[in-house]
Amino acid sequence: METAYQELLEQVRFGPPVWDKTTKRYLRLSAKRIFSDIREEGAFLPEIKEVVVYLSVFDEAFNLIAETAIPELSTDYVKYFSKNGKLWVFQNVDDEMGFIRLDMSE
């Protein structure tokens, strides 16, 4: 059961697509967890070694235009929205709400 659950968590987790009115494109974040071989005593799963977050850009017909990893983001549970051609990602900064703004250029 542990192996099956780990394999489930290793699959890509897709966030919701958000529409950007300025660029007329859909933006979506997705993430993949990578587990290490290290497992603490009594732990159900190994430690998470890395989380790779991707940004996908789609046109109006939902055709993939571009996709890239975003190394500045390191968590797979993020909330985000689009405004004025940028993707705004909620970020906790010392228990205050902050944002990471991603500006896409071609």
PDB file of N, CA, C and O in Angstrom, residues 43-82:
ATOM      1  N   ALA A  43       8.104   6.408   9.559  1.00  0.00           N
ATOM      2  CA  ALA A  43       7.410   7.243   8.565  1.00  0.00           C
ATOM      3  C   ALA A  43       6.723   6.359   7.535  1.00  0.00           C
ATOM      4  O   ALA A  43       7.230   5.308   7.149  1.00  0.00           O
ATOM      5  N   PHE A  44       5.547   6.794   7.101  1.00  0.00           N
ATOM      6  CA  PHE A  44       4.791   6.055   6.096  1.00  0.00           C
ATOM      7  C   PHE A  44       5.433   6.169   4.721  1.00  0.00           C
ATOM      8  O   PHE A  44       5.452   5.219   3.952  1.00  0.00           O
ATOM      9  N   LEU A  45       5.958   7.367   4.411  1.00  0.00           N
ATOM     10  CA  LEU A  45       6.576   7.638   3.102  1.00  0.00           C
ATOM     11  C   LEU A  45       7.973   8.207   3.284  1.00  0.00           C
ATOM     12  O   LEU A  45       8.278   8.795   4.318  1.00  0.00           O
ATOM     13  N   PRO A  46       8.810   8.085   2.256  1.00  0.00           N
ATOM     14  CA  PRO A  46      10.128   8.738   2.320  1.00  0.00           C
ATOM     15  C   PRO A  46       9.974  10.256   2.301  1.00  0.00           C
ATOM     16  O   PRO A  46       8.901  10.789   1.987  1.00  0.00           O
ATOM     17  N   GLU A  47      11.055  10.952   2.592  1.00  0.00           N
ATOM     18  CA  GLU A  47      11.057  12.412   2.549  1.00  0.00           C
ATOM     19  C   GLU A  47      10.906  12.893   1.111  1.00  0.00           C
ATOM     20  O   GLU A  47      11.361  12.237   0.180  1.00  0.00           O
ATOM     21  N   ILE A  48      10.276  14.041   0.947  1.00  0.00           N
ATOM     22  CA  ILE A  48      10.172  14.650  -0.377  1.00  0.00           C
ATOM     23  C   ILE A  48      11.514  15.319  -0.672  1.00  0.00           C
ATOM     24  O   ILE A  48      11.967  16.185   0.068  1.00  0.00           O
ATOM     25  N   LYS A  49      12.143  14.885  -1.732  1.00  0.00           N
ATOM     26  CA  LYS A  49      13.453  15.404  -2.126  1.00  0.00           C
ATOM     27  C   LYS A  49      13.314  16.744  -2.841  1.00  0.00           C
ATOM     28  O   LYS A  49      14.073  17.674  -2.623  1.00  0.00           O
ATOM     29  N   GLU A  50      12.311  16.817  -3.707  1.00  0.00           N
ATOM     30  CA  GLU A  50      12.161  18.002  -4.545  1.00  0.00           C
ATOM     31  C   GLU A  50      10.737  18.066  -5.080  1.00  0.00           C
ATOM     32  O   GLU A  50      10.088  17.048  -5.290  1.00  0.00           O
ATOM     33  N   VAL A  51      10.264  19.289  -5.300  1.00  0.00           N
ATOM     34  CA  VAL A  51       8.997  19.516  -5.991  1.00  0.00           C
ATOM     35  C   VAL A  51       9.316  20.385  -7.199  1.00  0.00           C
ATOM     36  O   VAL A  51       9.886  21.465  -7.056  1.00  0.00           O
ATOM     37  N   VAL A  52       8.987  19.899  -8.371  1.00  0.00           N
ATOM     38  CA  VAL A  52       9.226  20.643  -9.608  1.00  0.00           C
ATOM     39  C   VAL A  52       7.894  21.222 -10.069  1.00  0.00           C
ATOM     40  O   VAL A  52       6.933  20.486 -10.281  1.00  0.00           O
ATOM     41  N   VAL A  53       7.842  22.544 -10.199  1.00  0.00           N
ATOM     42  CA  VAL A  53       6.621  23.245 -10.596  1.00  0.00           C
ATOM     43  C   VAL A  53       6.775  23.717 -12.038  1.00  0.00           C
ATOM     44  O   VAL A  53       7.814  24.257 -12.416  1.00  0.00           O
ATOM     45  N   TYR A  54       5.727  23.505 -12.827  1.00  0.00           N
ATOM     46  CA  TYR A  54       5.729  23.873 -14.245  1.00  0.00           C
ATOM     47  C   TYR A  54       4.644  24.899 -14.526  1.00  0.00           C
ATOM     48  O   TYR A  54       3.567  24.864 -13.924  1.00  0.00           O
ATOM     49  N   LEU A  55       4.913  25.786 -15.452  1.00  0.00           N
ATOM     50  CA  LEU A  55       3.923  26.720 -15.965  1.00  0.00           C
ATOM     51  C   LEU A  55       3.600  26.322 -17.393  1.00  0.00           C
ATOM     52  O   LEU A  55       4.506  26.163 -18.212  1.00  0.00           O
ATOM     53  N   SER A  56       2.321  26.133 -17.670  1.00  0.00           N
ATOM     54  CA  SER A  56       1.865  25.825 -19.034  1.00  0.00           C
ATOM     55  C   SER A  56       1.043  27.001 -19.534  1.00  0.00           C
ATOM     56  O   SER A  56       0.237  27.570 -18.795  1.00  0.00           O
ATOM     57  N   VAL A  57       1.228  27.361 -20.796  1.00  0.00           N
ATOM     58  CA  VAL A  57       0.494  28.457 -21.430  1.00  0.00           C
ATOM     59  C   VAL A  57      -0.275  27.875 -22.604  1.00  0.00           C
ATOM     60  O   VAL A  57       0.290  27.168 -23.444  1.00  0.00           O
ATOM     61  N   PHE A  58      -1.581  28.169 -22.650  1.00  0.00           N
ATOM     62  CA  PHE A  58      -2.459  27.654 -23.697  1.00  0.00           C
ATOM     63  C   PHE A  58      -3.140  28.808 -24.414  1.00  0.00           C
ATOM     64  O   PHE A  58      -3.391  29.857 -23.819  1.00  0.00           O
ATOM     65  N   ASP A  59      -3.474  28.595 -25.697  1.00  0.00           N
ATOM     66  CA  ASP A  59      -4.220  29.607 -26.433  1.00  0.00           C
ATOM     67  C   ASP A  59      -5.717  29.473 -26.136  1.00  0.00           C
ATOM     68  O   ASP A  59      -6.118  28.664 -25.301  1.00  0.00           O
ATOM     69  N   GLU A  60      -6.537  30.269 -26.837  1.00  0.00           N
ATOM     70  CA  GLU A  60      -7.983  30.272 -26.591  1.00  0.00           C
ATOM     71  C   GLU A  60      -8.632  28.917 -26.822  1.00  0.00           C
ATOM     72  O   GLU A  60      -9.622  28.578 -26.193  1.00  0.00           O
ATOM     73  N   ALA A  61      -8.094  28.110 -27.733  1.00  0.00           N
ATOM     74  CA  ALA A  61      -8.637  26.785 -28.039  1.00  0.00           C
ATOM     75  C   ALA A  61      -8.000  25.702 -27.163  1.00  0.00           C
ATOM     76  O   ALA A  61      -8.181  24.524 -27.403  1.00  0.00           O
ATOM     77  N   PHE A  62      -7.249  26.127 -26.173  1.00  0.00           N
ATOM     78  CA  PHE A  62      -6.564  25.248 -25.225  1.00  0.00           C
ATOM     79  C   PHE A  62      -5.475  24.400 -25.880  1.00  0.00           C
ATOM     80  O   PHE A  62      -5.203  23.282 -25.450  1.00  0.00           O
ATOM     81  N   ASN A  63      -4.833  24.947 -26.907  1.00  0.00           N
ATOM     82  CA  ASN A  63      -3.653  24.319 -27.500  1.00  0.00           C
ATOM     83  C   ASN A  63      -2.427  24.783 -26.717  1.00  0.00           C
ATOM     84  O   ASN A  63      -2.279  25.976 -26.431  1.00  0.00           O
ATOM     85  N   LEU A  64      -1.549  23.858 -26.383  1.00  0.00           N
ATOM     86  CA  LEU A  64      -0.353  24.187 -25.616  1.00  0.00           C
ATOM     87  C   LEU A  64       0.583  25.059 -26.449  1.00  0.00           C
ATOM     88  O   LEU A  64       0.971  24.689 -27.556  1.00  0.00           O
ATOM     89  N   ILE A  65       0.940  26.224 -25.917  1.00  0.00           N
ATOM     90  CA  ILE A  65       1.858  27.141 -26.589  1.00  0.00           C
ATOM     91  C   ILE A  65       3.268  26.986 -26.033  1.00  0.00           C
ATOM     92  O   ILE A  65       4.236  26.906 -26.782  1.00  0.00           O
ATOM     93  N   ALA A  66       3.371  26.924 -24.716  1.00  0.00           N
ATOM     94  CA  ALA A  66       4.685  26.828 -24.069  1.00  0.00           C
ATOM     95  C   ALA A  66       4.539  26.175 -22.711  1.00  0.00           C
ATOM     96  O   ALA A  66       3.477  26.221 -22.093  1.00  0.00           O
ATOM     97  N   GLU A  67       5.646  25.589 -22.257  1.00  0.00           N
ATOM     98  CA  GLU A  67       5.674  24.989 -20.927  1.00  0.00           C
ATOM     99  C   GLU A  67       7.105  25.055 -20.417  1.00  0.00           C
ATOM    100  O   GLU A  67       8.042  24.784 -21.168  1.00  0.00           O
ATOM    101  N   THR A  68       7.260  25.432 -19.156  1.00  0.00           N
ATOM    102  CA  THR A  68       8.593  25.545 -18.579  1.00  0.00           C
ATOM    103  C   THR A  68       8.542  25.294 -17.080  1.00  0.00           C
ATOM    104  O   THR A  68       7.512  25.520 -16.440  1.00  0.00           O
ATOM    105  N   ALA A  69       9.650  24.833 -16.547  1.00  0.00           N
ATOM    106  CA  ALA A  69       9.762  24.667 -15.095  1.00  0.00           C
ATOM    107  C   ALA A  69      10.004  26.038 -14.467  1.00  0.00           C
ATOM    108  O   ALA A  69      10.664  26.897 -15.056  1.00  0.00           O
ATOM    109  N   ILE A  70       9.466  26.233 -13.268  1.00  0.00           N
ATOM    110  CA  ILE A  70       9.643  27.475 -12.522  1.00  0.00           C
ATOM    111  C   ILE A  70      10.409  27.133 -11.244  1.00  0.00           C
ATOM    112  O   ILE A  70       9.811  26.761 -10.238  1.00  0.00           O
ATOM    113  N   PRO A  71      11.742  27.228 -11.262  1.00  0.00           N
ATOM    114  CA  PRO A  71      12.526  26.813 -10.096  1.00  0.00           C
ATOM    115  C   PRO A  71      12.282  27.663  -8.846  1.00  0.00           C
ATOM    116  O   PRO A  71      12.552  27.223  -7.738  1.00  0.00           O
ATOM    117  N   GLU A  72      11.758  28.874  -9.001  1.00  0.00           N
ATOM    118  CA  GLU A  72      11.503  29.745  -7.852  1.00  0.00           C
ATOM    119  C   GLU A  72      10.325  29.243  -7.006  1.00  0.00           C
ATOM    120  O   GLU A  72      10.180  29.641  -5.857  1.00  0.00           O
ATOM    121  N   LEU A  73       9.475  28.400  -7.587  1.00  0.00           N
ATOM    122  CA  LEU A  73       8.354  27.831  -6.837  1.00  0.00           C
ATOM    123  C   LEU A  73       8.733  26.426  -6.407  1.00  0.00           C
ATOM    124  O   LEU A  73       9.220  25.638  -7.205  1.00  0.00           O
ATOM    125  N   SER A  74       8.479  26.124  -5.143  1.00  0.00           N
ATOM    126  CA  SER A  74       8.918  24.823  -4.641  1.00  0.00           C
ATOM    127  C   SER A  74       7.837  24.087  -3.863  1.00  0.00           C
ATOM    128  O   SER A  74       8.136  23.200  -3.083  1.00  0.00           O
ATOM    129  N   THR A  75       6.592  24.439  -4.063  1.00  0.00           N
ATOM    130  CA  THR A  75       5.508  23.732  -3.404  1.00  0.00           C
ATOM    131  C   THR A  75       4.433  23.396  -4.429  1.00  0.00           C
ATOM    132  O   THR A  75       4.213  24.147  -5.382  1.00  0.00           O
ATOM    133  N   ASP A  76       3.786  22.253  -4.238  1.00  0.00           N
ATOM    134  CA  ASP A  76       2.776  21.841  -5.215  1.00  0.00           C
ATOM    135  C   ASP A  76       1.366  22.258  -4.820  1.00  0.00           C
ATOM    136  O   ASP A  76       0.432  22.035  -5.559  1.00  0.00           O
ATOM    137  N   TYR A  77       1.197  22.870  -3.660  1.00  0.00           N
ATOM    138  CA  TYR A  77      -0.116  23.338  -3.247  1.00  0.00           C
ATOM    139  C   TYR A  77      -0.117  24.857  -3.267  1.00  0.00           C
ATOM    140  O   TYR A  77       0.135  25.503  -2.262  1.00  0.00           O
ATOM    141  N   VAL A  78      -0.356  25.418  -4.434  1.00  0.00           N
ATOM    142  CA  VAL A  78      -0.350  26.869  -4.560  1.00  0.00           C
ATOM    143  C   VAL A  78      -1.685  27.340  -5.124  1.00  0.00           C
ATOM    144  O   VAL A  78      -2.350  26.638  -5.872  1.00  0.00           O
ATOM    145  N   LYS A  79      -2.053  28.544  -4.739  1.00  0.00           N
ATOM    146  CA  LYS A  79      -3.233  29.198  -5.305  1.00  0.00           C
ATOM    147  C   LYS A  79      -2.730  30.372  -6.114  1.00  0.00           C
ATOM    148  O   LYS A  79      -1.775  31.045  -5.719  1.00  0.00           O
ATOM    149  N   TYR A  80      -3.393  30.619  -7.222  1.00  0.00           N
ATOM    150  CA  TYR A  80      -2.912  31.651  -8.126  1.00  0.00           C
ATOM    151  C   TYR A  80      -4.064  32.219  -8.932  1.00  0.00           C
ATOM    152  O   TYR A  80      -5.141  31.635  -9.017  1.00  0.00           O
ATOM    153  N   PHE A  81      -3.819  33.389  -9.522  1.00  0.00           N
ATOM    154  CA  PHE A  81      -4.786  34.031 -10.407  1.00  0.00           C
ATOM    155  C   PHE A  81      -4.014  34.851 -11.431  1.00  0.00           C
ATOM    156  O   PHE A  81      -2.816  35.091 -11.282  1.00  0.00           O
ATOM    157  N   SER A  82      -4.711  35.288 -12.462  1.00  0.00           N
ATOM    158  CA  SER A  82      -4.088  36.062 -13.523  1.00  0.00           C
ATOM    159  C   SER A  82      -4.627  37.488 -13.495  1.00  0.00           C
ATOM    160  O   SER A  82      -5.821  37.713 -13.266  1.00  0.00           O
TER     161      SER A  82
END
